[in-house]
PDB file of C-alpha atoms in Angstrom:
ATOM      1  CA  UNK A   1     -12.339   4.290 -17.589  1.00 73.00           C
ATOM      2  CA  UNK A   2      -8.956   3.227 -18.999  1.00 88.00           C
ATOM      3  CA  UNK A   3      -6.076   2.328 -16.696  1.00 89.00           C
ATOM      4  CA  UNK A   4      -4.321   5.583 -17.618  1.00 88.00           C
ATOM      5  CA  UNK A   5      -7.465   7.625 -16.855  1.00 92.00           C
ATOM      6  CA  UNK A   6      -7.796   5.843 -13.510  1.00 93.00           C
ATOM      7  CA  UNK A   7      -4.144   6.629 -12.706  1.00 94.00           C
ATOM      8  CA  UNK A   8      -4.501  10.232 -13.860  1.00 94.00           C
ATOM      9  CA  UNK A   9      -7.580  10.781 -11.703  1.00 95.00           C
ATOM     10  CA  UNK A  10      -5.755   9.455  -8.620  1.00 94.00           C
ATOM     11  CA  UNK A  11      -2.675  11.610  -9.244  1.00 95.00           C
ATOM     12  CA  UNK A  12      -4.767  14.731  -9.858  1.00 95.00           C
ATOM     13  CA  UNK A  13      -6.537  14.108  -6.541  1.00 95.00           C
ATOM     14  CA  UNK A  14      -3.165  14.440  -4.794  1.00 94.00           C
ATOM     15  CA  UNK A  15      -1.915  17.372  -6.880  1.00 94.00           C
ATOM     16  CA  UNK A  16      -3.204  18.659 -10.250  1.00 95.00           C
ATOM     17  CA  UNK A  17      -0.974  17.922 -13.257  1.00 96.00           C
ATOM     18  CA  UNK A  18      -1.280  19.826 -16.550  1.00 96.00           C
ATOM     19  CA  UNK A  19      -1.826  18.091 -19.906  1.00 95.00           C
ATOM     20  CA  UNK A  20       1.687  19.124 -20.925  1.00 96.00           C
ATOM     21  CA  UNK A  21       3.157  17.452 -17.829  1.00 96.00           C
ATOM     22  CA  UNK A  22       1.022  14.353 -18.379  1.00 96.00           C
ATOM     23  CA  UNK A  23       2.589  14.061 -21.823  1.00 95.00           C
ATOM     24  CA  UNK A  24       5.974  13.705 -20.082  1.00 96.00           C
ATOM     25  CA  UNK A  25       4.655  10.913 -17.871  1.00 95.00           C
ATOM     26  CA  UNK A  26       2.750   8.687 -20.278  1.00 90.00           C
ATOM     27  CA  UNK A  27       5.756   7.129 -22.096  1.00 93.00           C
ATOM     28  CA  UNK A  28       7.229   6.014 -18.750  1.00 94.00           C
ATOM     29  CA  UNK A  29       4.222   3.963 -17.615  1.00 96.00           C
ATOM     30  CA  UNK A  30       4.099   0.165 -17.736  1.00 96.00           C
ATOM     31  CA  UNK A  31       1.116  -2.148 -17.138  1.00 96.00           C
ATOM     32  CA  UNK A  32       1.667  -5.298 -15.059  1.00 97.00           C
ATOM     33  CA  UNK A  33      -0.580  -8.143 -13.932  1.00 98.00           C
ATOM     34  CA  UNK A  34       0.402  -9.971 -10.741  1.00 98.00           C
ATOM     35  CA  UNK A  35      -1.450 -13.283 -10.196  1.00 99.00           C
ATOM     36  CA  UNK A  36      -2.804 -14.127  -6.747  1.00 98.00           C
ATOM     37  CA  UNK A  37      -0.072 -15.565  -4.511  1.00 98.00           C
ATOM     38  CA  UNK A  38       2.749 -14.061  -6.590  1.00 98.00           C
ATOM     39  CA  UNK A  39       5.315 -11.622  -5.203  1.00 97.00           C
ATOM     40  CA  UNK A  40       5.384  -8.106  -6.608  1.00 96.00           C
ATOM     41  CA  UNK A  41       8.393  -7.191  -4.438  1.00 94.00           C
ATOM     42  CA  UNK A  42      10.803  -9.675  -2.875  1.00 95.00           C
ATOM     43  CA  UNK A  43      13.144  -9.226   0.050  1.00 96.00           C
ATOM     44  CA  UNK A  44      16.721  -8.649  -1.110  1.00 96.00           C
ATOM     45  CA  UNK A  45      15.798  -7.093  -4.459  1.00 96.00           C
ATOM     46  CA  UNK A  46      16.037  -3.410  -5.336  1.00 95.00           C
ATOM     47  CA  UNK A  47      12.606  -1.890  -5.936  1.00 93.00           C
ATOM     48  CA  UNK A  48      13.006  -0.009  -9.224  1.00 93.00           C
ATOM     49  CA  UNK A  49       9.349   0.838  -9.953  1.00 94.00           C
ATOM     50  CA  UNK A  50       6.524   2.275  -7.915  1.00 93.00           C
ATOM     51  CA  UNK A  51       3.063   0.906  -8.583  1.00 94.00           C
ATOM     52  CA  UNK A  52      -0.533   2.065  -8.612  1.00 96.00           C
ATOM     53  CA  UNK A  53      -3.239  -0.557  -8.000  1.00 97.00           C
ATOM     54  CA  UNK A  54      -5.832  -0.532 -10.778  1.00 97.00           C
ATOM     55  CA  UNK A  55      -7.557  -3.723  -9.613  1.00 97.00           C
ATOM     56  CA  UNK A  56      -6.866  -6.223  -6.865  1.00 97.00           C
ATOM     57  CA  UNK A  57      -5.265  -6.412  -3.453  1.00 97.00           C
ATOM     58  CA  UNK A  58      -1.703  -6.760  -2.201  1.00 98.00           C
ATOM     59  CA  UNK A  59      -0.151  -7.098   1.235  1.00 97.00           C
ATOM     60  CA  UNK A  60       3.241  -5.914   2.458  1.00 96.00           C
ATOM     61  CA  UNK A  61       4.989  -8.047   5.047  1.00 97.00           C
ATOM     62  CA  UNK A  62       8.315  -8.811   6.670  1.00 96.00           C
ATOM     63  CA  UNK A  63       9.587 -12.342   7.154  1.00 95.00           C
ATOM     64  CA  UNK A  64      10.925 -12.563  10.723  1.00 94.00           C
ATOM     65  CA  UNK A  65      12.200 -15.931  11.984  1.00 94.00           C
ATOM     66  CA  UNK A  66       9.952 -17.705   9.486  1.00 92.00           C
ATOM     67  CA  UNK A  67       6.842 -15.729  10.480  1.00 93.00           C
ATOM     68  CA  UNK A  68       5.127 -13.307   8.091  1.00 95.00           C
ATOM     69  CA  UNK A  69       4.315  -9.998   9.809  1.00 96.00           C
ATOM     70  CA  UNK A  70       1.872  -7.899   7.765  1.00 96.00           C
ATOM     71  CA  UNK A  71       2.453  -4.153   7.775  1.00 94.00           C
ATOM     72  CA  UNK A  72       0.158  -2.806   5.053  1.00 93.00           C
ATOM     73  CA  UNK A  73      -2.596  -3.691   2.590  1.00 95.00           C
ATOM     74  CA  UNK A  74      -2.960  -2.026  -0.806  1.00 95.00           C
ATOM     75  CA  UNK A  75      -6.368  -1.862  -2.510  1.00 94.00           C
ATOM     76  CA  UNK A  76      -7.522  -0.185  -5.708  1.00 95.00           C
ATOM     77  CA  UNK A  77      -6.199   3.367  -5.844  1.00 93.00           C
ATOM     78  CA  UNK A  78      -3.301   2.661  -3.464  1.00 93.00           C
ATOM     79  CA  UNK A  79       0.427   2.878  -4.188  1.00 93.00           C
ATOM     80  CA  UNK A  80       2.214  -0.336  -3.127  1.00 92.00           C
ATOM     81  CA  UNK A  81       5.784   0.466  -2.297  1.00 86.00           C
ATOM     82  CA  UNK A  82       8.884  -0.625  -0.468  1.00 89.00           C
ATOM     83  CA  UNK A  83       9.636   3.044   0.051  1.00 87.00           C
ATOM     84  CA  UNK A  84      13.101   2.752   1.566  1.00 90.00           C
ATOM     85  CA  UNK A  85      14.302   0.483  -1.240  1.00 93.00           C
ATOM     86  CA  UNK A  86      12.712   2.675  -3.908  1.00 91.00           C
ATOM     87  CA  UNK A  87      14.129   5.972  -2.643  1.00 89.00           C
ATOM     88  CA  UNK A  88      17.626   4.695  -1.825  1.00 93.00           C
ATOM     89  CA  UNK A  89      17.795   2.082  -4.607  1.00 94.00           C
ATOM     90  CA  UNK A  90      19.029  -0.497  -2.086  1.00 96.00           C
ATOM     91  CA  UNK A  91      17.738  -4.051  -1.468  1.00 97.00           C
ATOM     92  CA  UNK A  92      14.297  -4.303   0.103  1.00 96.00           C
ATOM     93  CA  UNK A  93      13.722  -6.000   3.443  1.00 95.00           C
ATOM     94  CA  UNK A  94      10.021  -6.269   2.672  1.00 96.00           C
ATOM     95  CA  UNK A  95       7.843  -8.547   0.558  1.00 97.00           C
ATOM     96  CA  UNK A  96       4.723  -7.416  -1.287  1.00 97.00           C
ATOM     97  CA  UNK A  97       2.437 -10.196  -2.511  1.00 98.00           C
ATOM     98  CA  UNK A  98      -0.828 -10.230  -4.466  1.00 98.00           C
ATOM     99  CA  UNK A  99      -3.737 -11.525  -2.355  1.00 98.00           C
ATOM    100  CA  UNK A 100      -5.998 -11.346  -5.411  1.00 98.00           C
ATOM    101  CA  UNK A 101      -5.236 -11.201  -9.116  1.00 98.00           C
ATOM    102  CA  UNK A 102      -3.910  -7.651  -9.342  1.00 98.00           C
ATOM    103  CA  UNK A 103      -3.379  -5.139 -12.159  1.00 98.00           C
ATOM    104  CA  UNK A 104      -0.844  -2.350 -11.654  1.00 98.00           C
ATOM    105  CA  UNK A 105       0.418   0.665 -13.523  1.00 96.00           C
ATOM    106  CA  UNK A 106       4.147   1.134 -12.858  1.00 97.00           C
ATOM    107  CA  UNK A 107       6.571   4.001 -13.218  1.00 96.00           C
ATOM    108  CA  UNK A 108      10.314   3.554 -12.854  1.00 95.00           C
ATOM    109  CA  UNK A 109      12.533   5.339 -10.361  1.00 95.00           C
ATOM    110  CA  UNK A 110      14.523   6.884 -13.233  1.00 96.00           C
ATOM    111  CA  UNK A 111      11.422   8.154 -15.049  1.00 97.00           C
ATOM    112  CA  UNK A 112      10.013   9.605 -11.845  1.00 96.00           C
ATOM    113  CA  UNK A 113      13.297  11.452 -11.230  1.00 96.00           C
ATOM    114  CA  UNK A 114      13.065  12.774 -14.806  1.00 97.00           C
ATOM    115  CA  UNK A 115       9.512  14.040 -14.122  1.00 97.00           C
ATOM    116  CA  UNK A 116      10.628  15.756 -10.909  1.00 97.00           C
ATOM    117  CA  UNK A 117      13.471  17.448 -12.793  1.00 97.00           C
ATOM    118  CA  UNK A 118      11.311  18.590 -15.724  1.00 97.00           C
ATOM    119  CA  UNK A 119       8.102  19.624 -13.970  1.00 97.00           C
ATOM    120  CA  UNK A 120       7.229  21.649 -10.879  1.00 97.00           C
ATOM    121  CA  UNK A 121       3.799  19.984 -10.915  1.00 97.00           C
ATOM    122  CA  UNK A 122       5.330  16.519 -10.718  1.00 97.00           C
ATOM    123  CA  UNK A 123       7.741  17.752  -8.052  1.00 97.00           C
ATOM    124  CA  UNK A 124       4.796  18.985  -5.971  1.00 97.00           C
ATOM    125  CA  UNK A 125       3.000  15.672  -6.481  1.00 96.00           C
ATOM    126  CA  UNK A 126       6.102  13.798  -5.277  1.00 95.00           C
ATOM    127  CA  UNK A 127       6.403  15.973  -2.183  1.00 96.00           C
ATOM    128  CA  UNK A 128       2.739  15.603  -1.224  1.00 96.00           C
ATOM    129  CA  UNK A 129       2.764  11.841  -1.916  1.00 93.00           C
ATOM    130  CA  UNK A 130       5.873  11.492   0.281  1.00 92.00           C
ATOM    131  CA  UNK A 131       4.239  13.516   3.048  1.00 95.00           C
ATOM    132  CA  UNK A 132       1.150  11.300   2.849  1.00 93.00           C
ATOM    133  CA  UNK A 133       3.293   8.144   3.021  1.00 91.00           C
ATOM    134  CA  UNK A 134       5.088   9.533   6.081  1.00 92.00           C
ATOM    135  CA  UNK A 135       1.782  10.279   7.834  1.00 94.00           C
ATOM    136  CA  UNK A 136       0.511   6.746   7.144  1.00 90.00           C
ATOM    137  CA  UNK A 137       3.746   5.242   8.497  1.00 90.00           C
ATOM    138  CA  UNK A 138       3.611   7.386  11.631  1.00 94.00           C
ATOM    139  CA  UNK A 139      -0.055   6.561  12.282  1.00 92.00           C
ATOM    140  CA  UNK A 140       0.761   2.861  11.946  1.00 90.00           C
ATOM    141  CA  UNK A 141       3.637   3.181  14.439  1.00 92.00           C
ATOM    142  CA  UNK A 142       1.436   5.090  16.879  1.00 94.00           C
ATOM    143  CA  UNK A 143      -1.331   2.501  16.525  1.00 91.00           C
ATOM    144  CA  UNK A 144       1.020  -0.353  17.410  1.00 91.00           C
ATOM    145  CA  UNK A 145       2.669   1.530  20.281  1.00 93.00           C
ATOM    146  CA  UNK A 146      -0.286   3.333  21.855  1.00 95.00           C
ATOM    147  CA  UNK A 147      -3.526   1.460  21.093  1.00 95.00           C
ATOM    148  CA  UNK A 148      -4.777  -1.749  22.654  1.00 94.00           C
ATOM    149  CA  UNK A 149      -5.399  -4.594  20.163  1.00 93.00           C
ATOM    150  CA  UNK A 150      -9.178  -4.199  20.525  1.00 93.00           C
ATOM    151  CA  UNK A 151      -8.928  -0.503  19.614  1.00 94.00           C
ATOM    152  CA  UNK A 152      -6.666  -1.340  16.656  1.00 93.00           C
ATOM    153  CA  UNK A 153      -9.259  -3.777  15.330  1.00 93.00           C
ATOM    154  CA  UNK A 154     -12.175  -1.365  15.884  1.00 92.00           C
ATOM    155  CA  UNK A 155     -10.341   1.458  14.108  1.00 92.00           C
ATOM    156  CA  UNK A 156      -9.481  -0.828  11.205  1.00 90.00           C
ATOM    157  CA  UNK A 157     -13.114  -1.964  10.973  1.00 90.00           C
ATOM    158  CA  UNK A 158     -14.415   1.626  11.083  1.00 91.00           C
ATOM    159  CA  UNK A 159     -11.875   3.257   8.763  1.00 88.00           C
ATOM    160  CA  UNK A 160     -11.369   0.418   6.249  1.00 88.00           C
ATOM    161  CA  UNK A 161     -14.402  -1.907   6.384  1.00 90.00           C
ATOM    162  CA  UNK A 162     -13.452  -3.366   2.976  1.00 87.00           C
ATOM    163  CA  UNK A 163     -10.433  -5.000   4.616  1.00 88.00           C
ATOM    164  CA  UNK A 164     -12.708  -7.256   6.683  1.00 90.00           C
ATOM    165  CA  UNK A 165     -14.408  -8.502   3.519  1.00 92.00           C
ATOM    166  CA  UNK A 166     -11.265  -9.211   1.500  1.00 95.00           C
ATOM    167  CA  UNK A 167      -8.469 -10.075   3.935  1.00 95.00           C
ATOM    168  CA  UNK A 168      -8.378 -13.395   5.851  1.00 94.00           C
ATOM    169  CA  UNK A 169      -8.468 -13.142   9.655  1.00 93.00           C
ATOM    170  CA  UNK A 170      -4.969 -14.536  10.147  1.00 94.00           C
ATOM    171  CA  UNK A 171      -3.560 -11.708   8.002  1.00 96.00           C
ATOM    172  CA  UNK A 172      -5.628  -9.124   9.911  1.00 94.00           C
ATOM    173  CA  UNK A 173      -4.361 -10.545  13.209  1.00 95.00           C
ATOM    174  CA  UNK A 174      -0.758 -10.173  12.082  1.00 95.00           C
ATOM    175  CA  UNK A 175      -1.452  -6.619  10.896  1.00 94.00           C
ATOM    176  CA  UNK A 176      -2.826  -5.482  14.270  1.00 93.00           C
ATOM    177  CA  UNK A 177      -0.032  -7.276  16.124  1.00 93.00           C
ATOM    178  CA  UNK A 178      -1.809 -10.288  17.639  1.00 95.00           C
ATOM    179  CA  UNK A 179      -2.218 -13.999  16.942  1.00 94.00           C
ATOM    180  CA  UNK A 180      -5.403 -15.252  15.250  1.00 92.00           C
ATOM    181  CA  UNK A 181      -6.911 -16.767  18.450  1.00 92.00           C
ATOM    182  CA  UNK A 182      -6.559 -13.362  20.161  1.00 93.00           C
ATOM    183  CA  UNK A 183      -8.312 -11.632  17.265  1.00 91.00           C
ATOM    184  CA  UNK A 184     -11.126 -14.204  17.413  1.00 92.00           C
ATOM    185  CA  UNK A 185     -11.584 -13.416  21.142  1.00 93.00           C
ATOM    186  CA  UNK A 186     -11.610  -9.681  20.390  1.00 92.00           C
ATOM    187  CA  UNK A 187     -14.266 -10.165  17.717  1.00 91.00           C
ATOM    188  CA  UNK A 188     -16.429 -12.300  20.047  1.00 91.00           C
ATOM    189  CA  UNK A 189     -16.114  -9.725  22.843  1.00 90.00           C
ATOM    190  CA  UNK A 190     -17.134  -6.893  20.501  1.00 86.00           C
ATOM    191  CA  UNK A 191     -20.052  -8.919  19.123  1.00 84.00           C
ATOM    192  CA  UNK A 192     -21.260  -9.584  22.689  1.00 85.00           C
ATOM    193  CA  UNK A 193     -21.032  -5.863  23.542  1.00 80.00           C
ATOM    194  CA  UNK A 194     -23.079  -4.981  20.447  1.00 76.00           C
ATOM    195  CA  UNK A 195     -25.842  -7.414  21.431  1.00 74.00           C
ATOM    196  CA  UNK A 196     -26.166  -5.891  24.927  1.00 63.00           C
TER     197      UNK A 196
END
């Protein structure tokens, strides 16, 4: 499957797009490779393109008093974004970095606005994608506010088991809001419960 076919399949899963509307999109796409350890988005820069992960893994984080606080991971088929920066075209407060060599398909803010103006199908896609992003953000907030760290880890393990295979523990700890030693204790406690 080509990168465009992969992108098209993912978009059509959210909201079907006609061939005619795809013809409007294709010229505005750009392929980008981001080597492991390289920033895709940097704090202080305006995020002018939204990406789709074809291959690889990225993490979004904030740098607070010298500490990196992870807020999201983006695998194949995900849309890495600094949403506030992208929508308002203002500087980002977030970093997004490749944790593996990553291939992306990008579309610019201006081209996306053009698609929304020219096509009801693309407009519907944008609305549904925005709704989905809002739900993910709200679930993340609720997780951090309402769930105990052990529950956060168990939910992550059950819903996204691939994360445990590809993301180092210290990044997982930051994501669920604990330090690495606390996550190690949680994992030991859960392993002991499973053996009983």
